[in-house]
Amino acid sequence: MTRAQVASTTLAAAGAVWLLGLIGVLPLPETVRTQVWPTLPLLAVVSLGAYAFINIGYNLLAFRECPEAYHELMQEIQEAKDDLRAKNVDIA
Amino acid sequence: MSRFHVSITPEPDSLSSAPGKFAPSALPFSNSNAPNMSGNHNKYSVLLPTYNERDNLPIIIWLLTKTFKEHNLDYEIIIIDDGSPDGTLEVAKQLQRVYGENRIVLRPRAGKLGLGTAYVHGIKNATGNFVLIMDADMSHHPKAIPEFIRKQKERDYDIVTGTRYVNGGGVYGWDLRRKLTSRGANFIADLLLNPGVSDLTGSFRLYKKDVLHQIINATVSKGYVFQMEMMVRAKQFNFSVAEVPITFVDRVYGESKLGANEIVGYLKGLWTLFTSV
């Protein structure tokens, strides 16, 4: 079973349950069936969106930078160039 | 067994000098069934696919050889050049003269034939039991290699992969837009594939040689999606994977190539993996 198949099966199953609730097959209290139940798909989408927003936003803010690595590398490049030039390698 | 334990203090050239009393063949119990014997009898083959890396190649070779010598590791660097028009292969030959043909191995190809086949080509005559893959443009620093090796030994992991996104890791040279793209890409990949690693597109990795061989044979994508697919396949085959933080200094020379084409290619690649694994 591929991940896509698992995902679509789960989605289909959830959709079926939702439809059953909508048409009254499931034992739901009346207010839930008419007011809450129809909004569930929208709730799911909005929740996913919020999760994405928070996840990406947080990771963006906490993004790690490494300027010391850059400076260390710049020095090493210079060292390498000098050493290799002395050994007759064509260095720009 | 403990009666024969030899405590070896690493000498600068104990692995490359003529066989002496510390040469592997002279030890009574030098076989691969004794991984805790002192001394590291592993050999590390570095696969370096190159295209137009004339400026970067000498530096990365210098850094690699320095790291391997400092840590007394047996190594070879396999350069797979895809017919670079800028003279990369000529520089590689000069480096071969400096460091030796047993250390710098050249496996050039006639044209740009892609990353996956470059690895297949490079791994064919690799004499190491471990393979390291990394970029030749100095975004990956060889100083992380001893960390990879140390981590691998912890639990004999099949794969050790570098990650830019955990504590100790980092990126230099990315603007906000690039960071956003990266985090967005990671989020979607996590959601769709749940790969179990924090840096899916990273390409600084240590593999056991036969593990890499198995994975490459199962991989079909091209470009950097190929790196992603390798990780997903590794999980599919139940290989053990560990992560090590790495620093990533982007594009010391040259331009970074992340346009709309790359993004579309990435999403396509993700979708292919999502529907096939």
Short mmCIF file of C-alpha atoms in Angstrom, two decimals:
data_model
loop_
_atom_site.label_atom_id
_atom_site.label_comp_id
_atom_site.label_asym_id
_atom_site.label_seq_id
_atom_site.Cartn_x
_atom_site.Cartn_y
_atom_site.Cartn_z
CA MET A 1 0.00 0.00 0.00
CA THR A 2 1.49 3.30 -0.99
CA ARG A 3 1.22 6.34 1.26
CA ALA A 4 -1.16 7.91 -1.21
CA GLN A 5 -3.42 4.87 -1.05
CA VAL A 6 -3.43 4.89 2.73
CA ALA A 7 -4.20 8.61 2.77
CA SER A 8 -7.04 8.39 0.25
CA THR A 9 -8.58 5.38 1.98
CA THR A 10 -8.53 7.18 5.33
CA LEU A 11 -9.99 10.29 3.71
CA ALA A 12 -12.71 8.26 2.01
CA ALA A 13 -13.60 6.48 5.26
CA ALA A 14 -13.78 9.78 7.16
CA GLY A 15 -15.92 11.25 4.38
CA ALA A 16 -18.31 8.33 4.54
CA VAL A 17 -18.71 8.70 8.31
CA TRP A 18 -19.34 12.40 7.85
CA LEU A 19 -22.02 11.83 5.21
CA LEU A 20 -23.75 9.25 7.40
CA GLY A 21 -23.85 11.74 10.23
CA LEU A 22 -25.17 14.42 7.91
CA ILE A 23 -28.12 12.36 6.68
CA GLY A 24 -29.07 11.27 10.15
CA VAL A 25 -27.95 7.63 10.27
CA LEU A 26 -25.63 8.18 13.23
CA PRO A 27 -27.16 8.79 16.69
CA LEU A 28 -26.27 12.48 17.02
CA PRO A 29 -28.05 15.11 19.14
CA GLU A 30 -30.10 17.40 16.86
CA THR A 31 -28.09 20.57 17.46
CA VAL A 32 -24.86 18.74 16.74
CA ARG A 33 -26.23 17.25 13.53
CA THR A 34 -27.50 20.52 12.11
CA GLN A 35 -25.02 23.05 13.47
CA VAL A 36 -21.72 21.36 14.28
CA TRP A 37 -21.44 18.36 11.99
CA PRO A 38 -21.62 20.17 8.62
CA THR A 39 -18.73 22.40 9.59
CA LEU A 40 -16.31 19.57 10.32
CA PRO A 41 -14.59 19.46 6.91
CA LEU A 42 -14.01 23.21 7.05
CA LEU A 43 -12.66 22.79 10.55
CA ALA A 44 -10.25 20.15 9.30
CA VAL A 45 -8.95 22.36 6.49
CA VAL A 46 -8.56 25.38 8.74
CA SER A 47 -6.77 23.29 11.36
CA LEU A 48 -4.37 21.99 8.77
CA GLY A 49 -3.74 25.53 7.58
CA ALA A 50 -3.13 26.75 11.11
CA TYR A 51 -0.77 23.86 11.79
CA ALA A 52 1.15 24.64 8.61
CA PHE A 53 1.33 28.31 9.47
CA ILE A 54 2.57 27.74 13.00
CA ASN A 55 5.02 25.02 12.01
CA ILE A 56 6.58 26.95 9.13
CA GLY A 57 6.47 30.24 11.03
CA TYR A 58 8.15 28.83 14.11
CA ASN A 59 10.85 27.06 12.14
CA LEU A 60 11.45 30.21 10.13
CA LEU A 61 11.94 32.28 13.28
CA ALA A 62 14.12 29.64 14.91
CA PHE A 63 16.20 29.13 11.76
CA ARG A 64 19.79 28.53 12.76
CA GLU A 65 22.54 30.51 11.11
CA CYS A 66 26.25 29.89 11.20
CA PRO A 67 28.32 32.98 10.40
CA GLU A 68 31.30 31.53 12.29
CA ALA A 69 31.36 28.59 9.90
CA TYR A 70 31.47 31.02 7.00
CA HIS A 71 34.38 32.98 8.41
CA GLU A 72 36.29 29.87 9.33
CA LEU A 73 35.76 28.56 5.81
CA MET A 74 37.00 31.80 4.25
CA GLN A 75 40.23 31.53 6.21
CA GLU A 76 40.69 27.89 5.32
CA ILE A 77 40.15 28.68 1.64
CA GLN A 78 42.99 31.17 1.80
CA GLU A 79 45.23 28.65 3.58
CA ALA A 80 44.37 25.96 1.04
CA LYS A 81 45.09 28.24 -1.90
CA ASP A 82 48.48 29.23 -0.58
CA ASP A 83 49.43 25.64 0.19
CA LEU A 84 48.30 24.29 -3.17
CA ARG A 85 49.92 27.07 -5.16
CA ALA A 86 53.20 26.14 -3.52
CA LYS A 87 52.63 22.58 -4.71
CA ASN A 88 52.14 23.74 -8.31
CA VAL A 89 48.39 23.33 -8.59
CA ASP A 90 46.68 25.92 -10.81
CA ILE A 91 44.84 28.11 -8.35
CA ALA A 92 43.11 31.30 -9.45
CA MET B 1 40.69 -12.31 24.28
CA SER B 2 41.77 -9.53 26.65
CA ARG B 3 45.22 -11.11 26.87
CA PHE B 4 45.78 -10.14 23.24
CA HIS B 5 44.39 -6.63 23.45
CA VAL B 6 46.90 -4.27 21.87
CA SER B 7 46.58 -0.63 22.83
CA ILE B 8 47.58 1.40 19.82
CA THR B 9 48.44 5.07 20.12
CA PRO B 10 47.77 6.59 16.70
CA GLU B 11 50.96 7.60 14.94
CA PRO B 12 50.74 10.16 12.14
CA ASP B 13 51.15 7.70 9.28
CA SER B 14 50.44 4.39 10.86
CA LEU B 15 48.06 3.46 8.05
CA SER B 16 50.09 4.49 5.07
CA SER B 17 53.59 3.45 6.14
CA ALA B 18 55.16 0.09 5.37
CA PRO B 19 53.72 -2.81 7.39
CA GLY B 20 55.10 -2.65 10.93
CA LYS B 21 54.01 -4.14 14.17
CA PHE B 22 50.74 -2.18 14.06
CA ALA B 23 49.76 -3.15 10.50
CA PRO B 24 46.38 -4.90 10.38
CA SER B 25 47.78 -8.07 8.88
CA ALA B 26 50.17 -8.51 11.81
CA LEU B 27 47.51 -8.40 14.53
CA PRO B 28 46.40 -11.84 15.73
CA PHE B 29 42.72 -10.88 15.92
CA SER B 30 42.42 -8.30 13.14
CA ASN B 31 39.14 -9.28 11.53
CA SER B 32 35.80 -7.57 11.02
CA ASN B 33 34.20 -9.56 13.83
CA ALA B 34 36.03 -7.48 16.41
CA PRO B 35 34.75 -3.93 15.90
CA ASN B 36 35.85 -2.79 19.31
CA MET B 37 39.51 -3.54 18.77
CA SER B 38 41.47 -0.35 18.91
CA GLY B 39 42.35 1.17 15.54
CA ASN B 40 39.91 1.91 12.75
CA HIS B 41 40.20 -0.68 9.99
CA ASN B 42 37.51 0.95 7.89
CA LYS B 43 38.11 2.68 4.60
CA TYR B 44 36.01 5.63 3.52
CA SER B 45 35.33 6.31 -0.15
CA VAL B 46 34.16 9.84 -0.87
CA LEU B 47 32.06 10.17 -4.02
CA LEU B 48 32.41 13.62 -5.55
CA PRO B 49 30.37 14.21 -8.69
CA THR B 50 31.58 17.41 -10.31
CA TYR B 51 30.42 19.71 -13.05
CA ASN B 52 32.30 22.98 -13.53
CA GLU B 53 33.92 22.93 -10.11
CA ARG B 54 37.35 24.05 -11.21
CA ASP B 55 37.61 26.66 -8.46
CA ASN B 56 36.11 24.62 -5.68
CA LEU B 57 37.64 21.23 -6.31
CA PRO B 58 41.19 21.96 -5.05
CA ILE B 59 39.88 23.49 -1.86
CA ILE B 60 37.49 20.68 -1.05
CA ILE B 61 40.21 18.11 -1.73
CA TRP B 62 42.58 20.03 0.52
CA LEU B 63 39.96 20.12 3.31
CA LEU B 64 39.12 16.44 2.89
CA THR B 65 42.70 15.21 2.95
CA LYS B 66 43.43 17.44 5.94
CA THR B 67 40.52 16.00 7.92
CA PHE B 68 41.32 12.40 7.03
CA LYS B 69 44.99 12.79 7.92
CA GLU B 70 44.24 14.55 11.19
CA HIS B 71 41.96 11.74 12.28
CA ASN B 72 44.12 8.97 10.94
CA LEU B 73 41.47 7.58 8.60
CA ASP B 74 41.96 5.43 5.53
CA TYR B 75 40.28 7.06 2.56
CA GLU B 76 39.98 7.59 -1.14
CA ILE B 77 38.26 10.41 -3.01
CA ILE B 78 36.53 9.41 -6.23
CA ILE B 79 35.95 12.31 -8.59
CA ILE B 80 33.25 11.75 -11.19
CA ASP B 81 33.52 14.62 -13.61
CA ASP B 82 30.83 14.91 -16.27
CA GLY B 83 32.99 16.41 -19.01
CA SER B 84 33.28 19.86 -17.43
CA PRO B 85 34.25 22.44 -20.02
CA ASP B 86 36.04 24.62 -17.45
CA GLY B 87 39.01 22.34 -16.86
CA THR B 88 37.88 20.58 -13.69
CA LEU B 89 39.46 17.33 -14.82
CA GLU B 90 42.84 19.00 -15.45
CA VAL B 91 42.90 20.38 -11.93
CA ALA B 92 41.87 16.97 -10.64
CA LYS B 93 44.89 15.44 -12.34
CA GLN B 94 47.19 17.98 -10.72
CA LEU B 95 45.69 17.13 -7.34
CA GLN B 96 46.27 13.48 -8.10
CA ARG B 97 49.93 14.28 -8.54
CA VAL B 98 50.04 16.00 -5.15
CA TYR B 99 48.07 13.51 -3.08
CA GLY B 100 48.66 10.23 -4.88
CA GLU B 101 46.65 8.09 -7.26
CA ASN B 102 45.50 5.81 -4.48
CA ARG B 103 43.92 8.76 -2.68
CA ILE B 104 42.50 10.72 -5.63
CA VAL B 105 40.70 8.41 -8.04
CA LEU B 106 39.40 9.81 -11.33
CA ARG B 107 36.32 8.29 -12.94
CA PRO B 108 35.30 10.87 -15.55
CA ARG B 109 32.40 10.64 -17.95
CA ALA B 110 31.86 12.12 -21.37
CA GLY B 111 28.83 14.29 -20.61
CA LYS B 112 26.28 15.44 -18.04
CA LEU B 113 24.60 12.16 -17.20
CA GLY B 114 22.93 12.83 -13.87
CA LEU B 115 23.58 12.26 -10.22
CA GLY B 116 22.24 8.74 -9.78
CA THR B 117 24.37 7.27 -12.53
CA ALA B 118 27.34 9.26 -11.23
CA TYR B 119 27.07 7.43 -7.92
CA VAL B 120 26.68 4.08 -9.66
CA HIS B 121 29.74 4.83 -11.78
CA GLY B 122 31.75 6.02 -8.79
CA ILE B 123 30.83 3.19 -6.48
CA LYS B 124 31.80 0.48 -8.99
CA ASN B 125 35.49 0.37 -8.19
CA ALA B 126 35.30 1.94 -4.74
CA THR B 127 37.58 0.08 -2.36
CA GLY B 128 36.14 1.43 0.87
CA ASN B 129 33.52 -0.30 3.01
CA PHE B 130 31.88 3.05 3.72
CA VAL B 131 30.82 5.64 1.19
CA LEU B 132 30.46 9.37 1.83
CA ILE B 133 28.49 11.54 -0.48
CA MET B 134 28.69 15.29 -0.39
CA ASP B 135 28.66 18.41 -2.55
CA ALA B 136 31.86 19.65 -4.13
CA ASP B 137 31.01 23.34 -3.80
CA MET B 138 32.13 23.72 -0.18
CA SER B 139 28.63 23.97 1.22
CA HIS B 140 29.46 20.75 3.06
CA HIS B 141 32.52 20.99 5.28
CA PRO B 142 34.64 17.86 5.73
CA LYS B 143 35.18 18.71 9.39
CA ALA B 144 31.80 17.03 10.03
CA ILE B 145 33.08 13.68 8.75
CA PRO B 146 34.61 12.48 12.04
CA GLU B 147 31.24 13.24 13.64
CA PHE B 148 29.49 11.11 11.06
CA ILE B 149 31.89 8.26 11.75
CA ARG B 150 31.54 8.57 15.50
CA LYS B 151 27.76 8.54 15.22
CA GLN B 152 27.77 5.55 12.89
CA LYS B 153 29.77 3.53 15.38
CA GLU B 154 27.33 4.26 18.21
CA ARG B 155 24.89 1.66 16.97
CA ASP B 156 26.37 0.49 13.70
CA TYR B 157 23.90 2.60 11.72
CA ASP B 158 23.41 1.83 8.06
CA ILE B 159 23.15 5.50 7.17
CA VAL B 160 24.19 8.73 8.87
CA THR B 161 22.76 11.88 7.36
CA GLY B 162 23.66 15.51 7.95
CA THR B 163 20.90 17.89 8.95
CA ARG B 164 20.98 21.67 8.81
CA TYR B 165 17.91 22.10 10.96
CA VAL B 166 18.75 20.82 14.43
CA ASN B 167 20.79 22.28 17.26
CA GLY B 168 24.42 22.52 16.25
CA GLY B 169 23.54 22.79 12.58
CA GLY B 170 22.81 25.89 10.55
CA VAL B 171 22.86 27.66 7.23
CA TYR B 172 24.79 30.71 6.10
CA GLY B 173 23.91 32.80 3.07
CA TRP B 174 20.16 32.33 2.81
CA ASP B 175 17.77 35.28 2.68
CA LEU B 176 14.27 35.17 4.14
CA ARG B 177 12.70 33.99 0.89
CA ARG B 178 15.09 31.08 0.60
CA LYS B 179 14.52 30.08 4.22
CA LEU B 180 10.77 30.24 3.71
CA THR B 181 11.01 28.05 0.64
CA SER B 182 13.11 25.56 2.54
CA ARG B 183 10.78 25.36 5.55
CA GLY B 184 7.73 25.16 3.30
CA ALA B 185 9.29 22.36 1.29
CA ASN B 186 10.18 20.50 4.45
CA PHE B 187 6.68 20.86 5.82
CA ILE B 188 5.05 19.40 2.72
CA ALA B 189 7.58 16.59 2.54
CA ASP B 190 7.01 15.76 6.21
CA LEU B 191 3.25 15.77 5.75
CA LEU B 192 3.24 13.62 2.66
CA LEU B 193 6.12 11.27 3.31
CA ASN B 194 6.87 11.28 7.04
CA PRO B 195 10.47 10.40 6.30
CA GLY B 196 11.79 10.33 9.86
CA VAL B 197 14.64 12.74 9.15
CA SER B 198 14.65 16.48 9.70
CA ASP B 199 16.55 17.37 6.50
CA LEU B 200 15.19 15.43 3.58
CA THR B 201 16.90 17.19 0.69
CA GLY B 202 20.30 17.17 2.35
CA SER B 203 23.05 15.36 0.48
CA PHE B 204 25.85 15.05 3.02
CA ARG B 205 25.62 11.42 4.06
CA LEU B 206 27.60 8.40 5.15
CA TYR B 207 26.43 5.01 3.90
CA LYS B 208 27.64 1.47 4.28
CA LYS B 209 28.69 0.59 0.78
CA ASP B 210 26.25 -2.26 0.13
CA VAL B 211 23.41 -0.25 1.67
CA LEU B 212 24.05 2.57 -0.80
CA HIS B 213 24.24 0.06 -3.63
CA GLN B 214 20.86 -1.45 -2.70
CA ILE B 215 19.19 1.93 -2.41
CA ILE B 216 20.53 3.32 -5.66
CA ASN B 217 19.24 0.29 -7.53
CA ALA B 218 15.75 1.04 -6.25
CA THR B 219 15.82 4.77 -6.98
CA VAL B 220 14.35 6.26 -10.15
CA SER B 221 14.21 10.07 -9.72
CA LYS B 222 16.60 12.63 -11.07
CA GLY B 223 18.41 15.61 -9.59
CA TYR B 224 18.07 16.46 -5.93
CA VAL B 225 14.72 14.67 -5.74
CA PHE B 226 16.97 11.66 -6.09
CA GLN B 227 18.47 12.47 -2.67
CA MET B 228 14.99 12.63 -1.19
CA GLU B 229 14.00 9.36 -2.76
CA MET B 230 17.10 7.65 -1.38
CA MET B 231 16.06 8.59 2.15
CA VAL B 232 12.48 7.43 1.59
CA ARG B 233 13.67 4.12 0.13
CA ALA B 234 16.03 3.70 3.08
CA LYS B 235 13.07 3.93 5.40
CA GLN B 236 11.08 1.58 3.18
CA PHE B 237 13.86 -1.03 3.40
CA ASN B 238 14.09 -0.52 7.15
CA PHE B 239 17.68 0.66 7.23
CA SER B 240 18.79 2.35 10.43
CA VAL B 241 19.35 6.08 10.03
CA ALA B 242 20.99 8.56 12.38
CA GLU B 243 21.36 12.32 12.08
CA VAL B 244 24.27 14.63 12.73
CA PRO B 245 24.03 18.46 12.72
CA ILE B 246 25.99 20.13 9.94
CA THR B 247 26.72 23.71 8.92
CA PHE B 248 25.84 24.62 5.37
CA VAL B 249 27.60 27.62 3.81
CA ASP B 250 25.74 28.26 0.61
CA ARG B 251 27.51 29.07 -2.61
CA VAL B 252 30.88 30.48 -1.82
CA TYR B 253 31.41 30.87 -5.54
CA GLY B 254 28.77 30.81 -8.24
CA GLU B 255 25.06 31.43 -8.18
CA SER B 256 22.45 29.50 -6.29
CA LYS B 257 19.97 27.80 -8.55
CA LEU B 258 16.51 27.76 -7.04
CA GLY B 259 13.99 29.09 -9.54
CA ALA B 260 10.39 28.23 -10.33
CA ASN B 261 11.54 25.25 -12.37
CA GLU B 262 13.26 23.72 -9.37
CA ILE B 263 10.20 24.22 -7.19
CA VAL B 264 7.89 22.61 -9.73
CA GLY B 265 10.35 19.78 -10.13
CA TYR B 266 10.45 19.34 -6.38
CA LEU B 267 6.67 19.15 -6.05
CA LYS B 268 6.44 16.72 -8.92
CA GLY B 269 9.11 14.57 -7.32
CA LEU B 270 7.29 14.66 -3.99
CA TRP B 271 4.06 13.64 -5.61
CA THR B 272 5.73 10.76 -7.44
CA LEU B 273 7.17 9.49 -4.18
CA PHE B 274 3.88 9.97 -2.37
CA THR B 275 2.08 7.84 -4.93
CA SER B 276 4.71 5.17 -5.36
CA VAL B 277 6.20 4.31 -1.96
#
